[in-house]
Coordinates of C-alpha atoms and ligand atoms in Angstrom, one line a residue:
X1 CA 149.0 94.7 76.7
X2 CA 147.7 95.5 73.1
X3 CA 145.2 94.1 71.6
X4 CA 145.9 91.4 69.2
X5 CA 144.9 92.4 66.0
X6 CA 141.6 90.8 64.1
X7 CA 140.3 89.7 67.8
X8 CA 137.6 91.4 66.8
X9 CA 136.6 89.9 63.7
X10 CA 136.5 86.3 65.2
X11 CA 134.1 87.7 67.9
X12 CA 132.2 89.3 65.9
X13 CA 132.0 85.9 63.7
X14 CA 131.4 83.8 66.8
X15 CA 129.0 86.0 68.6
X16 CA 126.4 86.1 65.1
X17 CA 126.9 82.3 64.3
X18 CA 124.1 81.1 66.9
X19 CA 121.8 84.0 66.2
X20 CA 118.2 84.0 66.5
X21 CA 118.2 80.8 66.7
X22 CA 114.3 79.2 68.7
X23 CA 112.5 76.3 68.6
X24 CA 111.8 73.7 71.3
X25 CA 115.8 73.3 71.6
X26 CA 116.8 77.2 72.0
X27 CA 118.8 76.0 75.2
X28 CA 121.3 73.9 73.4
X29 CA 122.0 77.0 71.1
X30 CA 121.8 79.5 74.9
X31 CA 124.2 77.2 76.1
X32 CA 126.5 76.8 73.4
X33 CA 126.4 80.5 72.5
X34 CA 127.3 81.0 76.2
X35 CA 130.8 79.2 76.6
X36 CA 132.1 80.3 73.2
X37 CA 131.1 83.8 74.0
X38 CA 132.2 84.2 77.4
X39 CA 135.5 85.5 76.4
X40 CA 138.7 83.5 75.8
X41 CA 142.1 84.8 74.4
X42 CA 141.0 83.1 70.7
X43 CA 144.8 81.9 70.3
X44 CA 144.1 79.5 67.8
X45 CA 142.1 81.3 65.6
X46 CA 144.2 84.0 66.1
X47 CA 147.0 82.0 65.0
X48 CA 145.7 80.4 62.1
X49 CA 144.2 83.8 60.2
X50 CA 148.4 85.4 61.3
X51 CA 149.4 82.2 59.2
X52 CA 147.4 82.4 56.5
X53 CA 148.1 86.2 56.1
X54 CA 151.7 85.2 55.3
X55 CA 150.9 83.8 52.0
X56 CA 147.8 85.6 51.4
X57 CA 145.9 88.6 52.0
X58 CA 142.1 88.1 52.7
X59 CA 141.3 86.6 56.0
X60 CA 137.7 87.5 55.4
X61 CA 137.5 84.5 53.1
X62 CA 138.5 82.0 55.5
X63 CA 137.4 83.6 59.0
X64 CA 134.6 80.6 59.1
X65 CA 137.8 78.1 59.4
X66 CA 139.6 80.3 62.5
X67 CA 135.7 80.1 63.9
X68 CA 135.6 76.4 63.6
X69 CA 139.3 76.0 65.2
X70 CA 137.3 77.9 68.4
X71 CA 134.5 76.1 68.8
X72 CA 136.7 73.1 68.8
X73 CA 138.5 74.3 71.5
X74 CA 135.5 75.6 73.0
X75 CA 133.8 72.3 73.4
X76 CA 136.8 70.6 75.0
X77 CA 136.8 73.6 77.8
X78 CA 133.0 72.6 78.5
X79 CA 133.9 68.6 78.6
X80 CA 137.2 69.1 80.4
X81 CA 135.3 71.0 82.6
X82 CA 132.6 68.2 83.2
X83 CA 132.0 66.5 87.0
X84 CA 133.4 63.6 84.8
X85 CA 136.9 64.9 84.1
X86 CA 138.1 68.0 85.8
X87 CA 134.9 69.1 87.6
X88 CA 135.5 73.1 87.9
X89 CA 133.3 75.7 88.5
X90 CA 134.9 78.3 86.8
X91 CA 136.0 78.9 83.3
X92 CA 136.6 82.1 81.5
X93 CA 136.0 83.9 84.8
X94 CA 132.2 82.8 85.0
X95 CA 130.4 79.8 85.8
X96 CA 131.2 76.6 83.8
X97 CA 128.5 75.6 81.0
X98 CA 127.4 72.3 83.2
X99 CA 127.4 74.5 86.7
X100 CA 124.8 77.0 84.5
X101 CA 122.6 74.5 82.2
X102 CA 123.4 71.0 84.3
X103 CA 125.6 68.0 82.6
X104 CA 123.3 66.7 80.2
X105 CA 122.8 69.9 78.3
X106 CA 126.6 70.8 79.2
X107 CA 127.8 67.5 77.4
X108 CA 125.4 68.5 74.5
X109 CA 127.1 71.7 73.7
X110 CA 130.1 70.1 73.6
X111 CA 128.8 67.9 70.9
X112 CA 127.1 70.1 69.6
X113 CA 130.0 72.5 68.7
X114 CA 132.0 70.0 67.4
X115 CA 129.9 68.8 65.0
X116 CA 129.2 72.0 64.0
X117 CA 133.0 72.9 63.4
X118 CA 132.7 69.9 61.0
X119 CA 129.9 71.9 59.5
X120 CA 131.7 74.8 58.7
X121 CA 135.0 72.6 57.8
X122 CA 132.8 70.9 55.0
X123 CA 130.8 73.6 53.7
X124 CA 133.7 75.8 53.0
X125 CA 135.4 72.8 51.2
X126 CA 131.9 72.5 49.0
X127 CA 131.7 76.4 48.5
X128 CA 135.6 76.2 47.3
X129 CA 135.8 73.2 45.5
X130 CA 139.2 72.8 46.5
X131 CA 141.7 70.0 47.4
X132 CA 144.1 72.3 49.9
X133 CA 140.8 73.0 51.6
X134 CA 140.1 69.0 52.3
X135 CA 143.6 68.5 53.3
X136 CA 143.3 71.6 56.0
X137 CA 140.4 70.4 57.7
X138 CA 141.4 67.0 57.8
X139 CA 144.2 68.2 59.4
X140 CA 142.4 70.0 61.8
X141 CA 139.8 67.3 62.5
X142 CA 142.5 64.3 62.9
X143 CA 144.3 66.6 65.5
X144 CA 141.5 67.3 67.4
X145 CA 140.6 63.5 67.4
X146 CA 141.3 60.1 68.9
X147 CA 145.0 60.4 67.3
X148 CA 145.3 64.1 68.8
X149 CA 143.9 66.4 71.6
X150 CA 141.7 63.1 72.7
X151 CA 144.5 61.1 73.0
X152 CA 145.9 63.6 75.3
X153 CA 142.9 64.1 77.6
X154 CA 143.1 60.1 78.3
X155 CA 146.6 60.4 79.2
X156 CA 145.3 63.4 81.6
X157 CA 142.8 61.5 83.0
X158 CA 144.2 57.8 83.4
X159 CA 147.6 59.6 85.0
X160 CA 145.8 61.4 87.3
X161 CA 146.8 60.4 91.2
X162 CA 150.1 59.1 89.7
X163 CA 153.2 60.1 89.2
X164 CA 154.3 60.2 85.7
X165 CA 157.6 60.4 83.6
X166 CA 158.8 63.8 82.0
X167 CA 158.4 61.7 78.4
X168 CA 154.6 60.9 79.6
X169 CA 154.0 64.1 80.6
X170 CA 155.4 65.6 77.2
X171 CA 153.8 63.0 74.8
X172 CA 150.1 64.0 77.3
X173 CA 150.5 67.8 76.1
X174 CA 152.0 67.6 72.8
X175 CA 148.5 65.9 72.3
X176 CA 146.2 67.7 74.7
X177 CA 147.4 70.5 73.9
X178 CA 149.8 70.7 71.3
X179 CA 147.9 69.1 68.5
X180 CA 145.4 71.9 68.2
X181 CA 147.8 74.6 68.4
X182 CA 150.0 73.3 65.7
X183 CA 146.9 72.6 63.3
X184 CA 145.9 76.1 63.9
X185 CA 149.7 76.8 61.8
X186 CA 149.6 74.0 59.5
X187 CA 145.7 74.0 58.6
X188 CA 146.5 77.9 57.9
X189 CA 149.9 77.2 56.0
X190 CA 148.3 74.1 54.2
X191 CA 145.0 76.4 52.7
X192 CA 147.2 79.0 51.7
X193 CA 149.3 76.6 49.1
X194 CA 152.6 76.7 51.4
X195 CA 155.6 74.8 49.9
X196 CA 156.3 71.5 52.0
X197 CA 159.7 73.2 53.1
X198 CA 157.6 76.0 54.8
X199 CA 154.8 73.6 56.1
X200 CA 157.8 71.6 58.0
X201 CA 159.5 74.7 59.6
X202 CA 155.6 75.7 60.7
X203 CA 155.0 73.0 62.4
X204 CA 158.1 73.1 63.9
X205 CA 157.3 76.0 65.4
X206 CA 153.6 75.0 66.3
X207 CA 154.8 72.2 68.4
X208 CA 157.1 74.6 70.5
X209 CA 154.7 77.0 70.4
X210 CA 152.3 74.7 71.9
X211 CA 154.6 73.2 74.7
X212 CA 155.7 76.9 75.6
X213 CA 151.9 77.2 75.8
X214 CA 151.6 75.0 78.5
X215 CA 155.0 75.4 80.4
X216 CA 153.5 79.3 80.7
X217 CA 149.9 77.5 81.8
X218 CA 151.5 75.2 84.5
X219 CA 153.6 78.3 85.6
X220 CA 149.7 80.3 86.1
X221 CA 148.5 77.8 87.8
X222 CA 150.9 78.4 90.3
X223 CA 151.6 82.3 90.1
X224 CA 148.1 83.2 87.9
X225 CA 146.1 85.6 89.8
X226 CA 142.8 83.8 90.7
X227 CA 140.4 87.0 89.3
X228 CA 143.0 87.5 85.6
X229 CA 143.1 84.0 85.6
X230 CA 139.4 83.1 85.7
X231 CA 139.5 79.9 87.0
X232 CA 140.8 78.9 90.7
X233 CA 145.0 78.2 90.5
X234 CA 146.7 75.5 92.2
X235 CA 144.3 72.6 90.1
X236 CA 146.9 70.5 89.2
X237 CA 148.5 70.7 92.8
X238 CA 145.1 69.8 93.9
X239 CA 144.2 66.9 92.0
X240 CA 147.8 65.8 92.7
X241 CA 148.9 65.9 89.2
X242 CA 152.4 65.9 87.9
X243 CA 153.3 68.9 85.6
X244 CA 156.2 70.8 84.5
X245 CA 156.7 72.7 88.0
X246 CA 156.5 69.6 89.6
X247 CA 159.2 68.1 87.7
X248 CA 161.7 71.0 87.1
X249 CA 160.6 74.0 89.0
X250 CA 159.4 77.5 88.7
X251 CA 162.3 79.0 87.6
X252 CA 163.4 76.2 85.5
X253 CA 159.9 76.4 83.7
X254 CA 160.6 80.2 83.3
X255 CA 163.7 79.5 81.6
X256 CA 162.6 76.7 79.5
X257 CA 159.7 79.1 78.0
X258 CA 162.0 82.0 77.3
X259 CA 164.3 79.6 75.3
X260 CA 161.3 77.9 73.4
X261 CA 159.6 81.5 72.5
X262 CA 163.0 82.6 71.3
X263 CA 163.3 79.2 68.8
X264 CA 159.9 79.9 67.9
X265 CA 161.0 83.7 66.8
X266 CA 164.0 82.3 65.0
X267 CA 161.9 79.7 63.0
X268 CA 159.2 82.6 61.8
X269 CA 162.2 84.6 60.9
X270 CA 163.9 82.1 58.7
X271 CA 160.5 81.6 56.5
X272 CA 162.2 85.2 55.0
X273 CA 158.2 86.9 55.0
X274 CA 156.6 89.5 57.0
X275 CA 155.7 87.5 60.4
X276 CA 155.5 90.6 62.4
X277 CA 152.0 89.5 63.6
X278 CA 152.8 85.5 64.1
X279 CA 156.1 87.0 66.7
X280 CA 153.3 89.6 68.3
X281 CA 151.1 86.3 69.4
X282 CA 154.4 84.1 70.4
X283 CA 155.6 87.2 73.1
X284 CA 152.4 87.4 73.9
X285 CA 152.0 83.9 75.0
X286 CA 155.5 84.2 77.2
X287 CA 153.8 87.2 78.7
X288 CA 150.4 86.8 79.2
X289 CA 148.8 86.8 82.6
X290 CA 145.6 84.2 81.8
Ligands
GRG301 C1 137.6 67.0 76.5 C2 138.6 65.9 74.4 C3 138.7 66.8 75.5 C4 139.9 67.5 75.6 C5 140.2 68.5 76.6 C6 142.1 71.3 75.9 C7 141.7 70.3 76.9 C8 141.6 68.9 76.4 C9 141.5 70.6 78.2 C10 141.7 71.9 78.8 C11 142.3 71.8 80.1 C12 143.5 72.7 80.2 C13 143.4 73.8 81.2 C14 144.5 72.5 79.4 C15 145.7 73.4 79.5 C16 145.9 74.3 78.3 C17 144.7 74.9 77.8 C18 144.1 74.3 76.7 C19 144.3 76.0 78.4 C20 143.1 76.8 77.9 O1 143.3 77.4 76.7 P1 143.4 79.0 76.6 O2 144.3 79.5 77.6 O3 141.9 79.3 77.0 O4 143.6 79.3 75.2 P2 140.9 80.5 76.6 O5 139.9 80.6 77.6 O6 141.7 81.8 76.5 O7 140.4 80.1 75.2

């Protein structure tokens, strides 16, 4: 598959951010520099820099937000991950930040990276002095809170054992997942200066963007391929979880993502601008194999 274009750059921002860093703490920046390092597809970053490059040109100037978007989503890999919540051994095809440093220091990089996110979300709002830049990061930080992808993770982990209805289960990943994948649009189309009219149609096709995310991620957990995967499939069957195959099927779920990838492709082509690189990310998503 090719390679999704500015990859690169965000790895290139993530790998230098924890540099050189020492002192009696050097393990909290080892272990955070590990998990967001590791690899990881960078679909939100990715997503938010495609966005932005539809109303405006230089990513370079606001590659410290896409960063921030990861290690959001970084540090709610390491806690999902925790003995406390999901308990796996494997993430990114290598050991799980808590299976390599121990829980304390694995819960600690979690914190850690989100309040560094906040860190980088603030200090490009003081270096810019601008309004569109406050109302993108809130954005960003509300979804990623107690109203968003925390909300979500409860649902996850008060449902687990049960059975749960189809509107639970969507209302659990709209937030879980679906909040941070549709701030990675809005944020973006918010910073640039979008119209509202725009803002609403990307968000649109954030939140089917994000439930096609995980239709495609329940499907892998049946299908995936343990090694492309990097994680063990068949986690949801084994902690007795209801999730979209459970409820309509593989080939139903096949379908279903299909149909949302093409709505997502309509919606990009009705904003009338170049989204070549926005519709590279959505087939990728339907196609991807981890
Ligand atoms: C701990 C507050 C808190 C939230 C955790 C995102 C999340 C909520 C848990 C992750 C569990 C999970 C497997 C969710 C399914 C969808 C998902 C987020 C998959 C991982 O995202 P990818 O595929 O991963 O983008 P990479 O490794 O490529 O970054």
């Amino acid at each position: 598959m090719k390679a999704l274009k500015y990859k690169d750059s965000i790895d290139n921002w993530l790998e230098s951010y924890f540099i050189n860093k020492d002192g009696y703490e050097k393990i909290i920046y080892d272990s955070m520099s590990y998990s967001l390092n590791i690899g990881g597809k960078r679909i939100r970053p990715l997503i938010f820099l495609y966005t932005y490059r539809l109303f405006k040109n230089k990513i370079e100037n606001v590659l410290s937000i896409a960063g921030a978007i990861e290690m959001i989503h970084t540090y709610s890999l390491i806690h999902d991950d925790l003995p406390a919540m999901d308990n796996d051994d494997l993430r990114r095809g290598m050991q799980t930040n808590h299976k390599k440093y121990g829980d304390a220091i694995a819960i600690l990089a979690g914190d850690g990276l989100l309040n560094e996110a906040m860190n980088v979300m603030f200090h490009y709002c003081e270096e810019n002095e601008s309004l569109l830049a406050v109302k993108a990061c809130s954005y960003i930080s509300r979804s990623a809170g107690v109203s968003g992808m925390i909300a979500g993770q409860v649902v996850d982990m008060e449902s687990e054992g049960t059975k749960i209805s189809i509107e639970k289960l969507k209302y659990m990943h709209s937030k879980k997942t679906g909040a941070l994948i549709n701030a990675s649009v809005v944020s973006a189309a918010i910073l640039a200066g979008a119209d509202n009219i725009e803002i609403d149609k990307l968000s649109e096709y954030g939140n089917k963007l994000g439930l096609a995310f995980q239709i495609k991620d329940d499907i892998l957990d049946v299908i995936g391929d343990e090694e492309k995967l990097g994680k063990k499939p068949f986690s949801d069957v084994n902690k007795n979880k209801t999730n979209f195959i459970t409820e309509y099927g593989l080939e139903e779920c096949e379908k279903q993502c299909i149909n949302l990838t093409e709505e997502c492709l309509e919606l990009l082509r009705s904003l009338g601008r170049d989204t070549e690189d926005l519709e590279a990310i959505t087939k990728f998503l339907l196609y991807r194999e981890s």
